[in-house]
PDB file of C-alpha atoms (C1' of nucleotides) in Angstrom:
ATOM      1  CA  UNK A   1      38.805 -66.528-159.828  1.00  0.00           C
ATOM      2  CA  UNK A   2      39.941 -64.210-157.286  1.00  0.00           C
ATOM      3  CA  UNK A   3      42.408 -66.149-154.709  1.00  0.00           C
ATOM      4  CA  UNK A   4      45.203 -65.779-152.609  1.00  0.00           C
ATOM      5  CA  UNK A   5      47.213 -67.966-151.510  1.00  0.00           C
ATOM      6  CA  UNK A   6      48.722 -68.451-147.749  1.00  0.00           C
ATOM      7  CA  UNK A   7      50.577 -71.601-148.321  1.00  0.00           C
ATOM      8  CA  UNK A   8      49.302 -72.949-145.036  1.00  0.00           C
ATOM      9  CA  UNK A   9      45.931 -71.715-146.337  1.00  0.00           C
ATOM     10  CA  UNK A  10      43.900 -70.317-149.097  1.00  0.00           C
ATOM     11  CA  UNK A  11      41.613 -67.676-149.587  1.00  0.00           C
ATOM     12  CA  UNK A  12      39.112 -66.436-152.519  1.00  0.00           C
ATOM     13  CA  UNK A  13      37.451 -63.330-152.650  1.00  0.00           C
ATOM     14  CA  UNK A  14      33.862 -63.281-152.697  1.00  0.00           C
ATOM     15  CA  UNK A  15      31.230 -60.956-154.840  1.00  0.00           C
ATOM     16  CA  UNK A  16      29.057 -58.394-152.948  1.00  0.00           C
ATOM     17  CA  UNK A  17      25.936 -60.507-153.422  1.00  0.00           C
ATOM     18  CA  UNK A  18      27.415 -63.327-151.263  1.00  0.00           C
ATOM     19  CA  UNK A  19      26.474 -64.738-148.031  1.00  0.00           C
ATOM     20  CA  UNK A  20      28.615 -67.713-146.470  1.00  0.00           C
ATOM     21  CA  UNK A  21      25.832 -68.475-143.599  1.00  0.00           C
ATOM     22  CA  UNK A  22      23.109 -68.717-146.387  1.00  0.00           C
ATOM     23  CA  UNK A  23      24.795 -71.025-147.710  1.00  0.00           C
ATOM     24  CA  UNK A  24      25.480 -73.022-144.874  1.00  0.00           C
ATOM     25  CA  UNK A  25      21.693 -72.521-144.304  1.00  0.00           C
ATOM     26  CA  UNK A  26      20.559 -74.598-147.930  1.00  0.00           C
ATOM     27  CA  UNK A  27      23.863 -76.907-147.789  1.00  0.00           C
ATOM     28  CA  UNK A  28      22.417 -78.387-143.688  1.00  0.00           C
ATOM     29  CA  UNK A  29      19.234 -79.163-145.128  1.00  0.00           C
ATOM     30  CA  UNK A  30      19.702 -82.471-144.592  1.00  0.00           C
ATOM     31  CA  UNK A  31      21.065 -84.125-141.074  1.00  0.00           C
ATOM     32  CA  UNK A  32      21.528 -87.260-143.229  1.00  0.00           C
ATOM     33  CA  UNK A  33      24.124 -85.782-145.587  1.00  0.00           C
ATOM     34  CA  UNK A  34      27.046 -87.013-145.688  1.00  0.00           C
ATOM     35  CA  UNK A  35      28.994 -85.192-148.446  1.00  0.00           C
ATOM     36  CA  UNK A  36      29.803 -82.315-146.416  1.00  0.00           C
ATOM     37  CA  UNK A  37      29.379 -81.736-142.353  1.00  0.00           C
ATOM     38  CA  UNK A  38      28.812 -78.120-140.974  1.00  0.00           C
ATOM     39  CA  UNK A  39      29.256 -76.707-137.240  1.00  0.00           C
ATOM     40  CA  UNK A  40      29.850 -73.655-135.109  1.00  0.00           C
ATOM     41  CA  UNK A  41      29.520 -71.565-138.861  1.00  0.00           C
ATOM     42  CA  UNK A  42      32.549 -73.578-140.541  1.00  0.00           C
ATOM     43  CA  UNK A  43      31.745 -76.154-144.091  1.00  0.00           C
ATOM     44  CA  UNK A  44      34.159 -79.576-143.525  1.00  0.00           C
ATOM     45  CA  UNK A  45      34.243 -81.322-146.969  1.00  0.00           C
ATOM     46  CA  UNK A  46      36.571 -84.079-148.129  1.00  0.00           C
ATOM     47  CA  UNK A  47      38.024 -83.736-151.727  1.00  0.00           C
ATOM     48  CA  UNK A  48      39.479 -86.504-154.299  1.00  0.00           C
ATOM     49  CA  UNK A  49      42.522 -84.295-156.274  1.00  0.00           C
ATOM     50  CA  UNK A  50      44.971 -86.030-158.361  1.00  0.00           C
ATOM     51  CA  UNK A  51      44.387 -89.897-156.510  1.00  0.00           C
ATOM     52  CA  UNK A  52      44.899 -88.358-153.001  1.00  0.00           C
ATOM     53  CA  UNK A  53      42.168 -87.195-150.321  1.00  0.00           C
ATOM     54  CA  UNK A  54      42.395 -83.812-148.599  1.00  0.00           C
ATOM     55  CA  UNK A  55      40.314 -82.456-146.306  1.00  0.00           C
ATOM     56  CA  UNK A  56      39.719 -78.751-146.856  1.00  0.00           C
ATOM     57  CA  UNK A  57      37.666 -76.786-143.999  1.00  0.00           C
ATOM     58  CA  UNK A  58      35.870 -73.332-145.031  1.00  0.00           C
ATOM     59  CA  UNK A  59      34.956 -70.194-142.555  1.00  0.00           C
ATOM     60  CA  UNK A  60      33.607 -66.638-143.715  1.00  0.00           C
ATOM     61  CA  UNK A  61      35.566 -63.796-143.148  1.00  0.00           C
ATOM     62  CA  UNK A  62      34.461 -60.146-143.826  1.00  0.00           C
ATOM     63  CA  UNK A  63      34.819 -60.643-147.965  1.00  0.00           C
ATOM     64  CA  UNK A  64      35.985 -63.942-148.113  1.00  0.00           C
ATOM     65  CA  UNK A  65      35.785 -67.606-148.043  1.00  0.00           C
ATOM     66  CA  UNK A  66      39.027 -68.540-145.859  1.00  0.00           C
ATOM     67  CA  UNK A  67      40.068 -72.643-146.520  1.00  0.00           C
ATOM     68  CA  UNK A  68      42.797 -74.374-144.438  1.00  0.00           C
ATOM     69  CA  UNK A  69      43.459 -78.221-143.784  1.00  0.00           C
ATOM     70  CA  UNK A  70      42.865 -79.619-140.852  1.00  0.00           C
ATOM     71  CA  UNK A  71      45.093 -82.847-141.904  1.00  0.00           C
ATOM     72  CA  UNK A  72      47.658 -82.054-144.292  1.00  0.00           C
ATOM     73  CA  UNK A  73      48.353 -78.645-146.109  1.00  0.00           C
ATOM     74  CA  UNK A  74      48.372 -80.228-149.937  1.00  0.00           C
ATOM     75  CA  UNK A  75      51.022 -79.207-152.972  1.00  0.00           C
ATOM     76  CA  UNK A  76      50.398 -75.687-153.802  1.00  0.00           C
ATOM     77  CA  UNK A  77      48.958 -77.060-157.929  1.00  0.00           C
ATOM     78  CA  UNK A  78      46.038 -78.884-155.440  1.00  0.00           C
ATOM     79  CA  UNK A  79      45.417 -76.087-153.638  1.00  0.00           C
ATOM     80  CA  UNK A  80      44.737 -73.724-156.577  1.00  0.00           C
ATOM     81  CA  UNK A  81      42.605 -77.114-157.956  1.00  0.00           C
ATOM     82  CA  UNK A  82      40.721 -76.787-154.353  1.00  0.00           C
ATOM     83  CA  UNK A  83      40.552 -72.652-155.111  1.00  0.00           C
ATOM     84  CA  UNK A  84      38.830 -73.635-158.307  1.00  0.00           C
ATOM     85  CA  UNK A  85      36.580 -76.408-157.196  1.00  0.00           C
ATOM     86  CA  UNK A  86      35.251 -73.494-154.147  1.00  0.00           C
ATOM     87  CA  UNK A  87      34.457 -71.223-157.176  1.00  0.00           C
ATOM     88  CA  UNK A  88      32.304 -73.692-159.041  1.00  0.00           C
ATOM     89  CA  UNK A  89      30.649 -74.867-156.066  1.00  0.00           C
ATOM     90  CA  UNK A  90      28.959 -72.219-154.863  1.00  0.00           C
ATOM     91  CA  UNK A  91      28.718 -70.354-158.618  1.00  0.00           C
ATOM     92  CA  UNK A  92      30.953 -67.444-157.825  1.00  0.00           C
ATOM     93  CA  UNK A  93      31.211 -66.839-160.822  1.00  0.00           C
ATOM     94  CA  UNK A  94      27.618 -65.742-161.997  1.00  0.00           C
ATOM     95  CA  UNK A  95      26.941 -62.044-161.230  1.00  0.00           C
ATOM     96  CA  UNK A  96      23.272 -61.922-159.079  1.00  0.00           C
ATOM     97  CA  UNK A  97      23.652 -57.970-160.007  1.00  0.00           C
ATOM     98  CA  UNK A  98      20.970 -58.256-162.668  1.00  0.00           C
ATOM     99  CA  UNK A  99      19.102 -60.666-160.759  1.00  0.00           C
ATOM    100  CA  UNK A 100      18.029 -58.585-158.005  1.00  0.00           C
ATOM    101  CA  UNK A 101      17.646 -55.694-159.747  1.00  0.00           C
ATOM    102  CA  UNK A 102      14.981 -57.372-161.630  1.00  0.00           C
ATOM    103  CA  UNK A 103      13.649 -58.803-158.349  1.00  0.00           C
ATOM    104  CA  UNK A 104      14.016 -55.183-156.594  1.00  0.00           C
ATOM    105  CA  UNK A 105      10.820 -54.051-159.574  1.00  0.00           C
ATOM    106  CA  UNK A 106       8.335 -56.432-157.620  1.00  0.00           C
ATOM    107  CA  UNK A 107       7.798 -56.748-153.956  1.00  0.00           C
ATOM    108  CA  UNK A 108       7.056 -60.039-154.622  1.00  0.00           C
ATOM    109  CA  UNK A 109      10.396 -61.266-155.783  1.00  0.00           C
ATOM    110  CA  UNK A 110      12.137 -58.639-153.575  1.00  0.00           C
ATOM    111  CA  UNK A 111      11.432 -60.100-150.734  1.00  0.00           C
ATOM    112  CA  UNK A 112      12.742 -63.639-151.606  1.00  0.00           C
ATOM    113  CA  UNK A 113      15.958 -62.366-152.778  1.00  0.00           C
ATOM    114  CA  UNK A 114      16.281 -59.944-149.936  1.00  0.00           C
ATOM    115  CA  UNK A 115      15.213 -62.525-147.709  1.00  0.00           C
ATOM    116  CA  UNK A 116      17.553 -65.561-148.687  1.00  0.00           C
ATOM    117  CA  UNK A 117      19.917 -62.557-150.107  1.00  0.00           C
ATOM    118  CA  UNK A 118      23.481 -63.882-151.062  1.00  0.00           C
ATOM    119  CA  UNK A 119      22.672 -67.181-151.361  1.00  0.00           C
ATOM    120  CA  UNK A 120      24.680 -68.882-154.489  1.00  0.00           C
ATOM    121  CA  UNK A 121      22.998 -71.922-156.572  1.00  0.00           C
ATOM    122  CA  UNK A 122      25.181 -74.545-155.031  1.00  0.00           C
ATOM    123  CA  UNK A 123      26.567 -76.655-157.455  1.00  0.00           C
ATOM    124  CA  UNK A 124      27.104 -80.512-157.937  1.00  0.00           C
ATOM    125  CA  UNK A 125      30.596 -80.440-159.515  1.00  0.00           C
ATOM    126  CA  UNK A 126      30.736 -83.748-160.176  1.00  0.00           C
ATOM    127  CA  UNK A 127      28.961 -85.242-163.150  1.00  0.00           C
ATOM    128  CA  UNK A 128      28.172 -88.331-162.033  1.00  0.00           C
ATOM    129  CA  UNK A 129      27.008 -87.485-158.712  1.00  0.00           C
ATOM    130  CA  UNK A 130      24.696 -84.942-159.752  1.00  0.00           C
ATOM    131  CA  UNK A 131      22.977 -87.309-162.324  1.00  0.00           C
ATOM    132  CA  UNK A 132      22.469 -89.922-159.716  1.00  0.00           C
ATOM    133  CA  UNK A 133      21.309 -87.909-156.851  1.00  0.00           C
ATOM    134  CA  UNK A 134      18.354 -86.958-159.180  1.00  0.00           C
ATOM    135  CA  UNK A 135      17.718 -90.545-160.620  1.00  0.00           C
ATOM    136  CA  UNK A 136      17.273 -91.455-156.915  1.00  0.00           C
ATOM    137  CA  UNK A 137      15.617 -88.671-156.355  1.00  0.00           C
ATOM    138  CA  UNK A 138      12.735 -88.671-159.013  1.00  0.00           C
ATOM    139  CA  UNK A 139       8.783 -89.316-157.613  1.00  0.00           C
ATOM    140  CA  UNK A 140       9.697 -90.088-153.735  1.00  0.00           C
ATOM    141  CA  UNK A 141      10.539 -88.025-151.281  1.00  0.00           C
ATOM    142  CA  UNK A 142      13.845 -86.169-150.373  1.00  0.00           C
ATOM    143  CA  UNK A 143      13.638 -87.420-146.587  1.00  0.00           C
ATOM    144  CA  UNK A 144      13.368 -91.083-148.002  1.00  0.00           C
ATOM    145  CA  UNK A 145      15.573 -90.289-151.380  1.00  0.00           C
ATOM    146  CA  UNK A 146      18.627 -88.499-148.419  1.00  0.00           C
ATOM    147  CA  UNK A 147      18.200 -91.853-147.183  1.00  0.00           C
ATOM    148  CA  UNK A 148      19.669 -94.103-149.920  1.00  0.00           C
ATOM    149  CA  UNK A 149      22.101 -91.741-150.678  1.00  0.00           C
ATOM    150  CA  UNK A 150      23.191 -92.294-147.507  1.00  0.00           C
ATOM    151  CA  UNK A 151      23.397 -95.922-147.971  1.00  0.00           C
ATOM    152  CA  UNK A 152      24.483 -95.597-151.657  1.00  0.00           C
ATOM    153  CA  UNK A 153      27.708 -93.794-150.275  1.00  0.00           C
ATOM    154  CA  UNK A 154      28.358 -95.927-147.261  1.00  0.00           C
ATOM    155  CA  UNK A 155      28.030 -98.527-149.445  1.00  0.00           C
ATOM    156  CA  UNK A 156      30.444 -97.908-152.159  1.00  0.00           C
ATOM    157  CA  UNK A 157      32.118 -94.563-151.272  1.00  0.00           C
ATOM    158  CA  UNK A 158      35.517 -94.094-149.733  1.00  0.00           C
ATOM    159  CA  UNK A 159      35.765 -92.684-146.065  1.00  0.00           C
ATOM    160  CA  UNK A 160      38.251 -91.058-144.345  1.00  0.00           C
ATOM    161  CA  UNK A 161      38.249 -91.687-140.649  1.00  0.00           C
ATOM    162  CA  UNK A 162      39.585 -87.735-138.373  1.00  0.00           C
ATOM    163  CA  UNK A 163      39.200 -88.063-134.857  1.00  0.00           C
ATOM    164  CA  UNK A 164      35.876 -88.938-134.301  1.00  0.00           C
ATOM    165  CA  UNK A 165      34.197 -87.671-137.291  1.00  0.00           C
ATOM    166  CA  UNK A 166      33.949 -89.648-140.818  1.00  0.00           C
ATOM    167  CA  UNK A 167      34.791 -87.793-144.191  1.00  0.00           C
ATOM    168  CA  UNK A 168      32.788 -89.234-146.941  1.00  0.00           C
ATOM    169  CA  UNK A 169      33.390 -89.123-151.167  1.00  0.00           C
ATOM    170  CA  UNK A 170      30.422 -89.794-153.152  1.00  0.00           C
ATOM    171  CA  UNK A 171      31.132 -93.273-155.203  1.00  0.00           C
ATOM    172  CA  UNK A 172      32.745 -93.063-158.277  1.00  0.00           C
ATOM    173  CA  UNK A 173      31.426 -94.223-161.253  1.00  0.00           C
ATOM    174  CA  UNK A 174      34.313 -96.872-162.095  1.00  0.00           C
ATOM    175  CA  UNK A 175      32.970 -98.799-158.637  1.00  0.00           C
ATOM    176  CA  UNK A 176      29.625 -98.297-159.827  1.00  0.00           C
ATOM    177  CA  UNK A 177      30.074 -99.504-163.304  1.00  0.00           C
ATOM    178  CA  UNK A 178      31.135-103.442-161.853  1.00  0.00           C
ATOM    179  CA  UNK A 179      27.643-103.618-160.240  1.00  0.00           C
ATOM    180  CA  UNK A 180      25.004-105.588-160.431  1.00  0.00           C
ATOM    181  CA  UNK A 181      21.657-104.350-160.317  1.00  0.00           C
ATOM    182  CA  UNK A 182      20.368-106.424-157.203  1.00  0.00           C
ATOM    183  CA  UNK A 183      23.663-104.593-155.717  1.00  0.00           C
ATOM    184  CA  UNK A 184      21.682-101.772-156.044  1.00  0.00           C
ATOM    185  CA  UNK A 185      18.240-102.834-155.195  1.00  0.00           C
ATOM    186  CA  UNK A 186      19.406-104.340-152.051  1.00  0.00           C
ATOM    187  CA  UNK A 187      20.025-100.603-150.944  1.00  0.00           C
ATOM    188  CA  UNK A 188      16.188-100.124-152.128  1.00  0.00           C
ATOM    189  CA  UNK A 189      16.550 -98.499-155.258  1.00  0.00           C
ATOM    190  CA  UNK A 190      13.929 -99.544-157.841  1.00  0.00           C
ATOM    191  CA  UNK A 191      14.865-102.050-160.775  1.00  0.00           C
ATOM    192  CA  UNK A 192      14.607 -99.149-162.982  1.00  0.00           C
ATOM    193  CA  UNK A 193      16.169 -96.685-160.997  1.00  0.00           C
ATOM    194  CA  UNK A 194      19.118 -99.317-160.506  1.00  0.00           C
ATOM    195  CA  UNK A 195      19.338-100.209-164.525  1.00  0.00           C
ATOM    196  CA  UNK A 196      20.049 -96.244-164.984  1.00  0.00           C
ATOM    197  CA  UNK A 197      22.459 -95.658-162.684  1.00  0.00           C
ATOM    198  CA  UNK A 198      24.982 -98.577-163.407  1.00  0.00           C
ATOM    199  CA  UNK A 199      24.070 -97.762-166.724  1.00  0.00           C
ATOM    200  CA  UNK A 200      25.247 -93.899-166.569  1.00  0.00           C
ATOM    201  CA  UNK A 201      28.251 -95.167-164.621  1.00  0.00           C
ATOM    202  CA  UNK A 202      29.502 -97.679-166.981  1.00  0.00           C
ATOM    203  CA  UNK A 203      28.780 -94.714-169.851  1.00  0.00           C
ATOM    204  CA  UNK A 204      31.121 -92.721-168.328  1.00  0.00           C
ATOM    205  CA  UNK A 205      33.921 -95.444-167.761  1.00  0.00           C
ATOM    206  CA  UNK A 206      34.220 -96.410-171.191  1.00  0.00           C
ATOM    207  CA  UNK A 207      34.058 -92.339-172.151  1.00  0.00           C
ATOM    208  CA  UNK A 208      31.150 -92.459-173.451  1.00  0.00           C
ATOM    209  CA  UNK A 209      29.996 -89.462-171.105  1.00  0.00           C
ATOM    210  CA  UNK A 210      31.481 -87.205-169.457  1.00  0.00           C
ATOM    211  CA  UNK A 211      32.003 -83.466-167.758  1.00  0.00           C
ATOM    212  CA  UNK A 212      34.873 -82.149-170.411  1.00  0.00           C
ATOM    213  CA  UNK A 213      32.620 -83.908-173.295  1.00  0.00           C
ATOM    214  CA  UNK A 214      29.410 -81.424-172.257  1.00  0.00           C
ATOM    215  CA  UNK A 215      31.806 -78.692-171.541  1.00  0.00           C
ATOM    216  CA  UNK A 216      32.964 -78.253-175.009  1.00  0.00           C
ATOM    217  CA  UNK A 217      29.186 -78.269-176.173  1.00  0.00           C
ATOM    218  CA  UNK A 218      29.149 -75.528-174.695  1.00  0.00           C
ATOM    219  CA  UNK A 219      25.640 -74.728-175.195  1.00  0.00           C
ATOM    220  CA  UNK A 220      22.149 -75.454-173.254  1.00  0.00           C
ATOM    221  CA  UNK A 221      20.122 -76.763-175.557  1.00  0.00           C
ATOM    222  CA  UNK A 222      22.651 -79.299-176.994  1.00  0.00           C
ATOM    223  CA  UNK A 223      23.766 -80.899-173.270  1.00  0.00           C
ATOM    224  CA  UNK A 224      20.163 -81.232-173.041  1.00  0.00           C
ATOM    225  CA  UNK A 225      19.535 -83.002-175.621  1.00  0.00           C
ATOM    226  CA  UNK A 226      22.157 -85.774-175.115  1.00  0.00           C
ATOM    227  CA  UNK A 227      21.120 -85.956-171.780  1.00  0.00           C
ATOM    228  CA  UNK A 228      17.608 -86.632-173.053  1.00  0.00           C
ATOM    229  CA  UNK A 229      19.350 -89.463-174.919  1.00  0.00           C
ATOM    230  CA  UNK A 230      20.353 -90.932-172.172  1.00  0.00           C
ATOM    231  CA  UNK A 231      17.691 -93.713-170.102  1.00  0.00           C
ATOM    232  CA  UNK A 232      16.591 -92.115-167.035  1.00  0.00           C
ATOM    233  CA  UNK A 233      17.545 -89.090-167.772  1.00  0.00           C
ATOM    234  CA  UNK A 234      13.992 -87.181-168.979  1.00  0.00           C
ATOM    235  CA  UNK A 235      13.365 -83.278-168.958  1.00  0.00           C
ATOM    236  CA  UNK A 236      13.517 -82.899-165.067  1.00  0.00           C
ATOM    237  CA  UNK A 237      16.565 -84.506-164.313  1.00  0.00           C
ATOM    238  CA  UNK A 238      17.922 -83.164-167.811  1.00  0.00           C
ATOM    239  CA  UNK A 239      17.371 -79.029-166.341  1.00  0.00           C
ATOM    240  CA  UNK A 240      18.566 -80.497-163.323  1.00  0.00           C
ATOM    241  CA  UNK A 241      21.534 -81.402-164.303  1.00  0.00           C
ATOM    242  CA  UNK A 242      22.147 -78.168-166.153  1.00  0.00           C
ATOM    243  CA  UNK A 243      21.338 -76.161-162.962  1.00  0.00           C
ATOM    244  CA  UNK A 244      23.424 -77.936-159.829  1.00  0.00           C
ATOM    245  CA  UNK A 245      26.463 -79.003-162.023  1.00  0.00           C
ATOM    246  CA  UNK A 246      26.597 -76.780-165.659  1.00  0.00           C
ATOM    247  CA  UNK A 247      25.431 -73.346-163.983  1.00  0.00           C
ATOM    248  CA  UNK A 248      22.667 -72.760-166.637  1.00  0.00           C
ATOM    249  CA  UNK A 249      20.746 -69.947-165.629  1.00  0.00           C
ATOM    250  CA  UNK A 250      18.240 -70.742-167.872  1.00  0.00           C
ATOM    251  CA  UNK A 251      18.227 -74.323-166.895  1.00  0.00           C
ATOM    252  CA  UNK A 252      14.594 -75.116-164.904  1.00  0.00           C
ATOM    253  CA  UNK A 253      13.303 -78.171-163.693  1.00  0.00           C
ATOM    254  CA  UNK A 254       9.663 -77.128-164.306  1.00  0.00           C
ATOM    255  CA  UNK A 255       7.807 -80.369-163.398  1.00  0.00           C
ATOM    256  CA  UNK A 256       9.143 -80.337-159.773  1.00  0.00           C
ATOM    257  CA  UNK A 257       7.030 -80.673-157.478  1.00  0.00           C
ATOM    258  CA  UNK A 258       9.117 -79.209-154.607  1.00  0.00           C
ATOM    259  CA  UNK A 259       8.590 -76.029-157.203  1.00  0.00           C
ATOM    260  CA  UNK A 260       5.427 -76.226-157.847  1.00  0.00           C
ATOM    261  CA  UNK A 261       4.533 -75.955-153.190  1.00  0.00           C
ATOM    262  CA  UNK A 262       7.188 -73.391-153.465  1.00  0.00           C
ATOM    263  CA  UNK A 263       5.078 -71.631-155.441  1.00  0.00           C
ATOM    264  CA  UNK A 264       2.376 -72.300-154.896  1.00  0.00           C
ATOM    265  CA  UNK A 265       2.741 -70.535-151.391  1.00  0.00           C
ATOM    266  CA  UNK A 266       5.072 -67.596-152.638  1.00  0.00           C
ATOM    267  CA  UNK A 267       2.194 -66.535-154.872  1.00  0.00           C
ATOM    268  CA  UNK A 268      -0.830 -67.615-151.933  1.00  0.00           C
ATOM    269  CA  UNK A 269      -2.508 -70.095-154.143  1.00  0.00           C
ATOM    270  CA  UNK A 270      -4.498 -72.955-152.077  1.00  0.00           C
ATOM    271  CA  UNK A 271      -4.270 -75.475-155.100  1.00  0.00           C
ATOM    272  CA  UNK A 272      -1.781 -77.431-156.645  1.00  0.00           C
ATOM    273  CA  UNK A 273      -0.209 -75.706-159.325  1.00  0.00           C
ATOM    274  CA  UNK A 274      -0.117 -77.262-163.084  1.00  0.00           C
ATOM    275  CA  UNK A 275       2.841 -77.349-165.035  1.00  0.00           C
ATOM    276  CA  UNK A 276       1.291 -74.464-167.432  1.00  0.00           C
ATOM    277  CA  UNK A 277       0.313 -72.531-164.316  1.00  0.00           C
ATOM    278  CA  UNK A 278       3.996 -72.507-163.125  1.00  0.00           C
ATOM    279  CA  UNK A 279       4.755 -71.540-167.278  1.00  0.00           C
ATOM    280  CA  UNK A 280       2.718 -68.738-167.033  1.00  0.00           C
ATOM    281  CA  UNK A 281       4.032 -67.531-164.027  1.00  0.00           C
ATOM    282  CA  UNK A 282       7.941 -68.108-164.693  1.00  0.00           C
ATOM    283  CA  UNK A 283       7.558 -65.996-168.215  1.00  0.00           C
ATOM    284  CA  UNK A 284       9.269 -63.017-166.965  1.00  0.00           C
ATOM    285  CA  UNK A 285      12.001 -65.167-165.395  1.00  0.00           C
ATOM    286  CA  UNK A 286      14.323 -64.956-168.099  1.00  0.00           C
ATOM    287  CA  UNK A 287      17.907 -66.206-167.307  1.00  0.00           C
ATOM    288  CA  UNK A 288      16.994 -66.262-164.017  1.00  0.00           C
ATOM    289  CA  UNK A 289      14.801 -69.681-164.147  1.00  0.00           C
ATOM    290  CA  UNK A 290      17.128 -71.817-161.902  1.00  0.00           C
ATOM    291  CA  UNK A 291      18.161 -68.933-159.371  1.00  0.00           C
ATOM    292  CA  UNK A 292      14.110 -68.187-158.859  1.00  0.00           C
ATOM    293  CA  UNK A 293      14.128 -71.948-158.172  1.00  0.00           C
ATOM    294  CA  UNK A 294      16.808 -72.151-156.066  1.00  0.00           C
ATOM    295  CA  UNK A 295      15.627 -69.409-153.949  1.00  0.00           C
ATOM    296  CA  UNK A 296      12.198 -71.089-153.419  1.00  0.00           C
ATOM    297  CA  UNK A 297      13.273 -74.761-152.932  1.00  0.00           C
ATOM    298  CA  UNK A 298      15.478 -72.638-150.415  1.00  0.00           C
ATOM    299  CA  UNK A 299      12.223 -70.978-148.917  1.00  0.00           C
ATOM    300  CA  UNK A 300      11.119 -75.193-148.095  1.00  0.00           C
ATOM    301  CA  UNK A 301      13.540 -75.173-145.488  1.00  0.00           C
ATOM    302  CA  UNK A 302      12.609 -73.289-142.352  1.00  0.00           C
TER     303      UNK A 302
ATOM    304  C1'  DA B   1      -5.122 -96.688-144.219  1.00  0.00           C
ATOM    305  C1'  DT B   2      -4.423 -93.967-148.098  1.00  0.00           C
ATOM    306  C1'  DC B   3      -2.113 -90.517-150.717  1.00  0.00           C
ATOM    307  C1'  DC B   4       1.801 -88.966-152.292  1.00  0.00           C
ATOM    308  C1'  DA B   5       6.718 -87.818-153.368  1.00  0.00           C
ATOM    309  C1'  DG B   6      12.744 -82.919-156.468  1.00  0.00           C
ATOM    310  C1'  DG B   7       9.529 -88.298-162.870  1.00  0.00           C
ATOM    311  C1'  DA B   8      10.218 -91.335-166.688  1.00  0.00           C
ATOM    312  C1'  DA B   9       9.289 -94.921-169.761  1.00  0.00           C
ATOM    313  C1'  DC B  10       6.184 -97.473-172.377  1.00  0.00           C
ATOM    314  C1'  DT B  11       1.790 -98.080-174.248  1.00  0.00           C
ATOM    315  C1'  DG B  12      -2.109 -96.699-177.569  1.00  0.00           C
ATOM    316  C1'  DT B  13      -4.391 -93.311-179.947  1.00  0.00           C
TER     317       DT B  13
ATOM    318  C1'  DA C   1       2.541 -85.259-180.869  1.00  0.00           C
ATOM    319  C1'  DC C   2      -0.455 -86.211-176.849  1.00  0.00           C
ATOM    320  C1'  DA C   3      -2.659 -88.535-172.391  1.00  0.00           C
ATOM    321  C1'  DG C   4      -3.069 -92.259-169.774  1.00  0.00           C
ATOM    322  C1'  DT C   5      -0.971 -96.452-167.210  1.00  0.00           C
ATOM    323  C1'  DT C   6       3.114 -98.451-164.856  1.00  0.00           C
ATOM    324  C1'  DC C   7       6.548 -98.728-161.559  1.00  0.00           C
ATOM    325  C1'  DA C   8       7.932 -98.844-156.529  1.00  0.00           C
ATOM    326  C1'  DT C   9       8.706 -97.589-151.872  1.00  0.00           C
ATOM    327  C1'  DG C  10       9.241 -95.269-147.623  1.00  0.00           C
ATOM    328  C1'  DG C  11       6.799 -90.684-145.272  1.00  0.00           C
ATOM    329  C1'  DA C  12       3.424 -88.116-143.298  1.00  0.00           C
TER     330       DA C  12
END
DNA sequence: ATCCAGGAACTGT
DNA sequence: ACAGTTCATGGA
C-alpha cells in the first residue's frame, strides 16, 4: 500500500489501471444505497474503526485518491486503517496489467476492458455484510434486494446525521445475533433467509466464523469448503463472497443470472445461457473469472 | 396476469 | 451424484 499522510487529509497512490469515476459508476448503480453517498464526483462513506465513527470523503486527483474528513480528523492510527480500508475496498492490490494484456488479444474482450478501463473489483470488506448481502440477493431481483437491504440497515444499523445528510453503517452481527426470525420477516426476508442470516450472525458472535480465521486459511478451496458448510451458503454465495470480500481472482459465481444475461448480450446470443455454455465460454478466463464477471455486471448498468 | 429474479435446501432416485 | 420440487415475493 502506498499512502501519504498530510495530517488533515491522506492520499493513496493508485496504479495506472485505475479510474475513480468508473468505480463511482459501479457504486452508483442503485439509488437505494445507504452505505455511501455520491455527489459531484466525490464519494462519502461512514466507517467504524476502533469503536469510533469516521466520515470520509474521497475525491480523485491525477494519480491519487484524496481522503478528507468532513466532521473530524481522526488520529494517525485510524488514518492508517482508513488508507488500508480504501486499498482493500478498491482492490488496489491487484495488478490488472496481465488481465488487460490477455483481453487485448481478443477483439471481443478488448471492447469490454476498454469500455470500463480502470474499473476495479469493488470489494465488501465486512464479511457479515458480504454474506448477508449475497443471501438477501438470492433468487430475487436486484431492485427488491436493495429495498430489503435498505430496510435492514435502517432498522438495525447505526447512523450519523451531518447537516441534511444521514450516513449509515451496515448492521453488526452482534445486533443481528439477538434477533428473532419474525424481526426479519417483517422486513420481507423469507423465513429461510431470516434463519440463515441470524444463524450466521450467531456464528460470528460466537467466534465460529470470522474473516481473520478465513484469511488465515489462505486458500480459495479451503475457504470455499468452509463457507459451503454454512446453511444458506451454496456455490453461488460462496464464490460471491470469495470475490467481493476475499478478492480471489478465480472466484466465479458461475450460476449468476445477471452474469448469464450480460454474457448473452456480450457474445450476441438471443437465448438464455445454460451454466454449461457459460463454463465453455469461460474456459479461457483462467485467473480472470472474477474481473470478467465484474466487468460484465458493470455492462448491465448503463 | 404471468413470468422471472445476482439460489439453496430438500426429496427421491 | 443427479434431477426435480419447494420456498416465497416484489418487479416488470
